[in-house]
Short mmCIF file of C-alpha atoms in Angstrom, two decimals:
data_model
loop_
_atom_site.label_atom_id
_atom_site.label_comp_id
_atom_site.label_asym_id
_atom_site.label_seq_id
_atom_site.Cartn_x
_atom_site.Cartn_y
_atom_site.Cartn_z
CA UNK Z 1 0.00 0.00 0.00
CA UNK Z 2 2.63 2.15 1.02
CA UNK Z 3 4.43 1.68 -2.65
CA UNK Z 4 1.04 2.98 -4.06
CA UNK Z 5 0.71 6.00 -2.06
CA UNK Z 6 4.13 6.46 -3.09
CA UNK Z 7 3.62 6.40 -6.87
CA UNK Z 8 0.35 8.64 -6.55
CA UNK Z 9 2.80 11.31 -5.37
CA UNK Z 10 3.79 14.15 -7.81
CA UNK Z 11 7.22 14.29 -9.04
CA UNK Z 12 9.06 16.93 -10.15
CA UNK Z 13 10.93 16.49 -13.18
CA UNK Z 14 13.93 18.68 -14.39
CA UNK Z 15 13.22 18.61 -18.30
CA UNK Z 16 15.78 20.13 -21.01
CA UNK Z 17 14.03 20.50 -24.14
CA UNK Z 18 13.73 22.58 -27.03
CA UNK Z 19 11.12 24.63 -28.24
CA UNK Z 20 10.64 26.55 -31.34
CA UNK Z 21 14.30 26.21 -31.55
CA UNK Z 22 15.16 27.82 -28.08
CA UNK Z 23 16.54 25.32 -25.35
CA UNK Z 24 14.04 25.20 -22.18
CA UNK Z 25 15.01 23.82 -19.17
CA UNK Z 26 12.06 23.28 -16.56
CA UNK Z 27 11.21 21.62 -13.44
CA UNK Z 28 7.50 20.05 -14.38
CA UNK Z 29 5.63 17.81 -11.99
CA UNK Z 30 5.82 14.86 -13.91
CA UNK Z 31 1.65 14.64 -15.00
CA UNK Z 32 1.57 17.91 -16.45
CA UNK Z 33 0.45 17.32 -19.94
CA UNK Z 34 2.57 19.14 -22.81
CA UNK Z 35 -0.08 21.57 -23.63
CA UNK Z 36 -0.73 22.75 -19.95
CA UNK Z 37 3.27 23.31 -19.72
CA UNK Z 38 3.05 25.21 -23.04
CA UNK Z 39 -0.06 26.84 -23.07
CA UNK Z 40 0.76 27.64 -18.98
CA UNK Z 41 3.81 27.92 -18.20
CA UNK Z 42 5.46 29.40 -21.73
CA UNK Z 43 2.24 31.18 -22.58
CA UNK Z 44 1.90 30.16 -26.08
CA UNK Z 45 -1.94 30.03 -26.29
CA UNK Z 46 -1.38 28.60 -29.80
CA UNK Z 47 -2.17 25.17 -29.20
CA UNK Z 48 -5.65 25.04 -27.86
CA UNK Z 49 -7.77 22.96 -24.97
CA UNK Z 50 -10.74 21.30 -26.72
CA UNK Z 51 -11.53 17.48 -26.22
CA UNK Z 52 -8.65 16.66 -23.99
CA UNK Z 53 -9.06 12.88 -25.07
CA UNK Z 54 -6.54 13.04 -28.37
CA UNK Z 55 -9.94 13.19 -30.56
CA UNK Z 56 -10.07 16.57 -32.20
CA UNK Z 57 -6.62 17.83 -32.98
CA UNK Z 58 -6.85 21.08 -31.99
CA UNK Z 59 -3.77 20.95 -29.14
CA UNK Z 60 -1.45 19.35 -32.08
CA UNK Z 61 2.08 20.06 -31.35
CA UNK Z 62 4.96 18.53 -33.29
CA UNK Z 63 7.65 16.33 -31.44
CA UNK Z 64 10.69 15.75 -33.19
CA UNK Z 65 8.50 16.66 -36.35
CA UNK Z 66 5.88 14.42 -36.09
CA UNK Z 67 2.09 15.90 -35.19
CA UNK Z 68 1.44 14.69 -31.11
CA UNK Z 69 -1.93 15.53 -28.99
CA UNK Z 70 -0.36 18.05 -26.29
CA UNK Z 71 -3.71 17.28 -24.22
CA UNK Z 72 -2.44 13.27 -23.69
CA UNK Z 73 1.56 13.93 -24.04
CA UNK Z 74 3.06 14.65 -20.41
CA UNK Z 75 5.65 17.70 -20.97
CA UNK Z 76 8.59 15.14 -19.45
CA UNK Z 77 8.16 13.03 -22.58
CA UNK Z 78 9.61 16.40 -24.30
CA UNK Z 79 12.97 15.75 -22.15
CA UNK Z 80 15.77 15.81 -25.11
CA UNK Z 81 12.95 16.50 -27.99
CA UNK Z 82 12.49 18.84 -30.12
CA UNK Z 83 9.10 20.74 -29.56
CA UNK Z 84 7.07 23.25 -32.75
CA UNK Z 85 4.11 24.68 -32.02
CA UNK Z 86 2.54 27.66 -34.32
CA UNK Z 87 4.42 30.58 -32.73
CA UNK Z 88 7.17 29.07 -34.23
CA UNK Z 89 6.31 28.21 -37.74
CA UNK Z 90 6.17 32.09 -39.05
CA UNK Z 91 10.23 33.21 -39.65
CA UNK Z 92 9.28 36.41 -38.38
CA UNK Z 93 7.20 38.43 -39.91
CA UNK Z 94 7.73 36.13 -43.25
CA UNK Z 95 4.61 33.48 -43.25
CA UNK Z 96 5.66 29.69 -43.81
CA UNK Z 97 3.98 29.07 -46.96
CA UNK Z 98 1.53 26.87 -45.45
CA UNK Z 99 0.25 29.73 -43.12
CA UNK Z 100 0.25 32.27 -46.11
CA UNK Z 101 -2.16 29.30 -47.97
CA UNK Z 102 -4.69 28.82 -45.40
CA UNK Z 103 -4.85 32.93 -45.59
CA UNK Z 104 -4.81 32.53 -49.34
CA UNK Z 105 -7.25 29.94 -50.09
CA UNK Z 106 -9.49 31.20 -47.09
CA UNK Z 107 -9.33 27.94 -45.08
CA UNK Z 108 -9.89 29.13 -41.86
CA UNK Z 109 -13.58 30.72 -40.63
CA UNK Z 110 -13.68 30.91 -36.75
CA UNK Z 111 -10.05 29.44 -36.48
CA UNK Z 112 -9.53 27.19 -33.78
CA UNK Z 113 -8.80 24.45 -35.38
CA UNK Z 114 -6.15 26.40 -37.29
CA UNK Z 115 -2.96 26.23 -35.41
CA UNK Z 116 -3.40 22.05 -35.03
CA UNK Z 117 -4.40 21.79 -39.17
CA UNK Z 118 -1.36 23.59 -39.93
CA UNK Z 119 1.34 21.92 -37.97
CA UNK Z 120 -0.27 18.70 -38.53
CA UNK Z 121 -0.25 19.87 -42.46
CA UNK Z 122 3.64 20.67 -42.08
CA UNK Z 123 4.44 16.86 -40.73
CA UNK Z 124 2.58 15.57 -44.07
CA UNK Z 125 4.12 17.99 -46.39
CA UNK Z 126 7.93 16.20 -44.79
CA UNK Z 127 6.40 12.81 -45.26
CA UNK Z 128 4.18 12.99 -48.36
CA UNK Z 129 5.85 16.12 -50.18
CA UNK Z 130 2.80 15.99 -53.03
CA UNK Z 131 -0.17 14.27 -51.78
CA UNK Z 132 -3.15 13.26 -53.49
CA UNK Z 133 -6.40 14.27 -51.95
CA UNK Z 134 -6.95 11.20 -50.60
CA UNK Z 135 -3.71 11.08 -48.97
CA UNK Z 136 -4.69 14.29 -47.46
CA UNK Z 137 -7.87 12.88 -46.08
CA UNK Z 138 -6.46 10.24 -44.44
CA UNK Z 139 -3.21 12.30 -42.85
CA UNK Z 140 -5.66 15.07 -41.67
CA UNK Z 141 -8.46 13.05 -40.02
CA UNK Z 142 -7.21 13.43 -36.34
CA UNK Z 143 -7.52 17.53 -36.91
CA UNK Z 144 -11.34 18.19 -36.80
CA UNK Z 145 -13.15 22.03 -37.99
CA UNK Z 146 -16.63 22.46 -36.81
CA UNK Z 147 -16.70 24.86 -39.20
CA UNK Z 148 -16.73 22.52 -41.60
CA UNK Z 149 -14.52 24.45 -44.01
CA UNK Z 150 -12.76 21.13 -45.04
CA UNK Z 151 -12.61 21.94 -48.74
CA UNK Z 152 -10.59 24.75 -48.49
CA UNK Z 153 -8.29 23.07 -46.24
CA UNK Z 154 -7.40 20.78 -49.18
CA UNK Z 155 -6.83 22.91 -51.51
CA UNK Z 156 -4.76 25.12 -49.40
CA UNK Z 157 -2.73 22.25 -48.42
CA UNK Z 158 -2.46 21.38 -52.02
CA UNK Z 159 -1.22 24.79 -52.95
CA UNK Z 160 1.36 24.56 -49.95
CA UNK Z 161 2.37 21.64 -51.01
CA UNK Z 162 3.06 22.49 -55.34
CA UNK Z 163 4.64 26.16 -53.47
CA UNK Z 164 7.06 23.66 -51.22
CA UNK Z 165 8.05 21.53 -54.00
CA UNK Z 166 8.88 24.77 -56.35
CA UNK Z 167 11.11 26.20 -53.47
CA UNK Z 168 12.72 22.80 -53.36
CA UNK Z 169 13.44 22.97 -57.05
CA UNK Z 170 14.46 26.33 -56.85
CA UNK Z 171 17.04 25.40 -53.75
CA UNK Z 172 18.08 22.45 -55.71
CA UNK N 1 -12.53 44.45 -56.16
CA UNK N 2 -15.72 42.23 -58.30
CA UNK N 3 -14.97 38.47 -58.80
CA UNK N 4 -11.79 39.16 -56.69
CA UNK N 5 -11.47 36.98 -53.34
CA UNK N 6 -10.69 39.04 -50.39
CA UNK N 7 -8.72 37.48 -47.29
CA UNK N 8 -9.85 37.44 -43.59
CA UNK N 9 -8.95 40.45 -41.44
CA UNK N 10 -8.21 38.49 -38.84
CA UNK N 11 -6.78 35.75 -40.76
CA UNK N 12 -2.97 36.10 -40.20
CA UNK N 13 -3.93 36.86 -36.10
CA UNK N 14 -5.67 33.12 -36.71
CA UNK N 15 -2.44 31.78 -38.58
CA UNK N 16 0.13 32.47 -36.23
CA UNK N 17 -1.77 31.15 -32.87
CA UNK N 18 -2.19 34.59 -31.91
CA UNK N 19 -6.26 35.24 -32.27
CA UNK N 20 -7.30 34.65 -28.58
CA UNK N 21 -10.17 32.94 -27.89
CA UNK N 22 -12.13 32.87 -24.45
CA UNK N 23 -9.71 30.44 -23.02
CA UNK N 24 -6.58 31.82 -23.76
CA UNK N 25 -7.75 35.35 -22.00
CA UNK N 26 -6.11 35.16 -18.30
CA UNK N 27 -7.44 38.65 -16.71
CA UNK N 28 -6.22 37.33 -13.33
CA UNK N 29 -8.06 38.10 -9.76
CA UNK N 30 -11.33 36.41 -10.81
CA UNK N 31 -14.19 34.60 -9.24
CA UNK N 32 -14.77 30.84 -10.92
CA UNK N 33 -18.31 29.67 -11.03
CA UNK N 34 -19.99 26.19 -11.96
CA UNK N 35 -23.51 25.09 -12.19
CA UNK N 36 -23.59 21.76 -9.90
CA UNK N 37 -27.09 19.76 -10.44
CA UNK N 38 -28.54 19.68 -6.95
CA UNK N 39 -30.38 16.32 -7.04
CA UNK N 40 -32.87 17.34 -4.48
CA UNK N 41 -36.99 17.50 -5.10
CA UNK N 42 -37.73 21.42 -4.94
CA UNK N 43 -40.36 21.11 -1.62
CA UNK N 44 -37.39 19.53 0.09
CA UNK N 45 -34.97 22.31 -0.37
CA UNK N 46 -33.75 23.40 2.56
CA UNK N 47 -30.36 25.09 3.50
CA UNK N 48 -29.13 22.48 4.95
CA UNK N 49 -29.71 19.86 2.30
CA UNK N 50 -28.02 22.00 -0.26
CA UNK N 51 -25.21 22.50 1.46
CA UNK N 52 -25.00 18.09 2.20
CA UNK N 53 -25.63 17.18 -1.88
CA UNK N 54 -23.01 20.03 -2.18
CA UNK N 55 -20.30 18.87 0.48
CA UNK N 56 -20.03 15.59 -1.22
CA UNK N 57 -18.67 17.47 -4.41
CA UNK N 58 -15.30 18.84 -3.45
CA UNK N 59 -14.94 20.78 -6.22
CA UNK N 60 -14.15 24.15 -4.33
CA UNK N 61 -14.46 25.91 -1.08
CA UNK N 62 -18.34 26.47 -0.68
CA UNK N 63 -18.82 29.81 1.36
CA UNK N 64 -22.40 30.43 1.16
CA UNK N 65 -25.86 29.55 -0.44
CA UNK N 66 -28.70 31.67 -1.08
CA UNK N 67 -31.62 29.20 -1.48
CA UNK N 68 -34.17 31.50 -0.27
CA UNK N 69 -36.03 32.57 -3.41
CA UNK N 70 -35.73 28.82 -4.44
CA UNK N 71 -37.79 27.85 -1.06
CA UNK N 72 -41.67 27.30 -1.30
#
């Protein structure tokens, strides 16, 4: 019983971690979620709060590039990660074409859903540099708009993708 | 400006996770509130049996309750 109690107890956690390219070092009791340590303790209000239960996308962070529910990651699992959330994706006051195609193609309405779609739209653009619509579908189905404005979505994610693929020719 | 698409004002604010939303305001020095249903018939409140249904749900330091203009 005693080894129970004992485990129930909140640890503090010294994690080193960086986050939109700046290294962090924190002490986080150790079931503080990602997105409470972010949203909280950094105060980038970016990611947003919405199901909590890794349904609806809208807290999607990247880790080490790939898209991750902050709601149901603990911020310790960030210790020697790399951490990109939307305050980061913008080179100053130059967009990342992705952001300058949602604005573009007018696939955003009330927005919420907009910092998740993006970052989850930059981890597909790495992985599937021209996808097909379908492909699209199927990587963007854990980022949810009550809007509804899924259409323009695509094709703003297929116009950041045929921008991303000229720059690479470009750079190449 | 006809047949033209116009963007969002507040679309780059929306882009860069910098549009705040009710949750993301933090005005500081505020009083939470929560609705709690009271599962109690309404010729039984009393006082005192609001305040038991409400003990049982530690969800924050309970300081007063006006039932009065709830009472029959």
């Amino acid at each position: 019983m005693v080894q129970v109690q004992e485990s129930l107890t909140p640890q503090v956690i010294t994690v080193e971690t960086t986050i939109n390219g700046k290294a962090i070092q924190a002490d986080i009791p150790s079931h503080r979620t990602l997105l409470d340590f972010v949203r909280n303790d950094l105060n980038l209000k970016g990611a947003k709060l919405s199901c909590d239960v890794q349904v609806c996308g809208a807290c999607t962070v990247l880790l080490d590039g790939k898209p991750v529910s902050a709601c149901t990651t603990l911020a310790h699992e960030a210790q020697g990660r790399v951490v990109e959330t939307i305050e980061g994706l913008a080179d100053g006051h130059k967009l990342h074409p992705i952001q300058q195609a949602f604005i573009d193609h007018g696939a955003l309405e009330c927005g919420f859903c907009t910092p998740g779609m993006i970052l989850t739209v930059k981890a597909m653009l790495e992985e599937i540099p021209n996808p097909t619509i379908g492909d699209i579908k199927w990587y963007m189905k854990g980022n949810i708009c009550r809007c509804t404005g899924y259409k323009k979505i695509v094709e703003a994610i297929l116009a950041a993708a045929a921008e991303l693929s000229n720059d690479q020719k470009v750079a190449g | 400006m006809i047949g033209q698409s116009i963007s969002r004002q507040d679309a780059l604010e929306k882009v860069t996770g910098r549009a705040q939303y009710a949750g993301d305001l933090s005005i500081g020095n505020v009083c939470h509130a929560k609705f709690l249903e009271v599962r109690l018939f309404a010729l039984a409140l009393t006082p005192e049996r609001v305040w038991k249904a409400l003990k049982d749900q530690p969800r924050a330091q309970t300081r007063a309750i006006a039932t009065s203009s709830a009472e029959v």
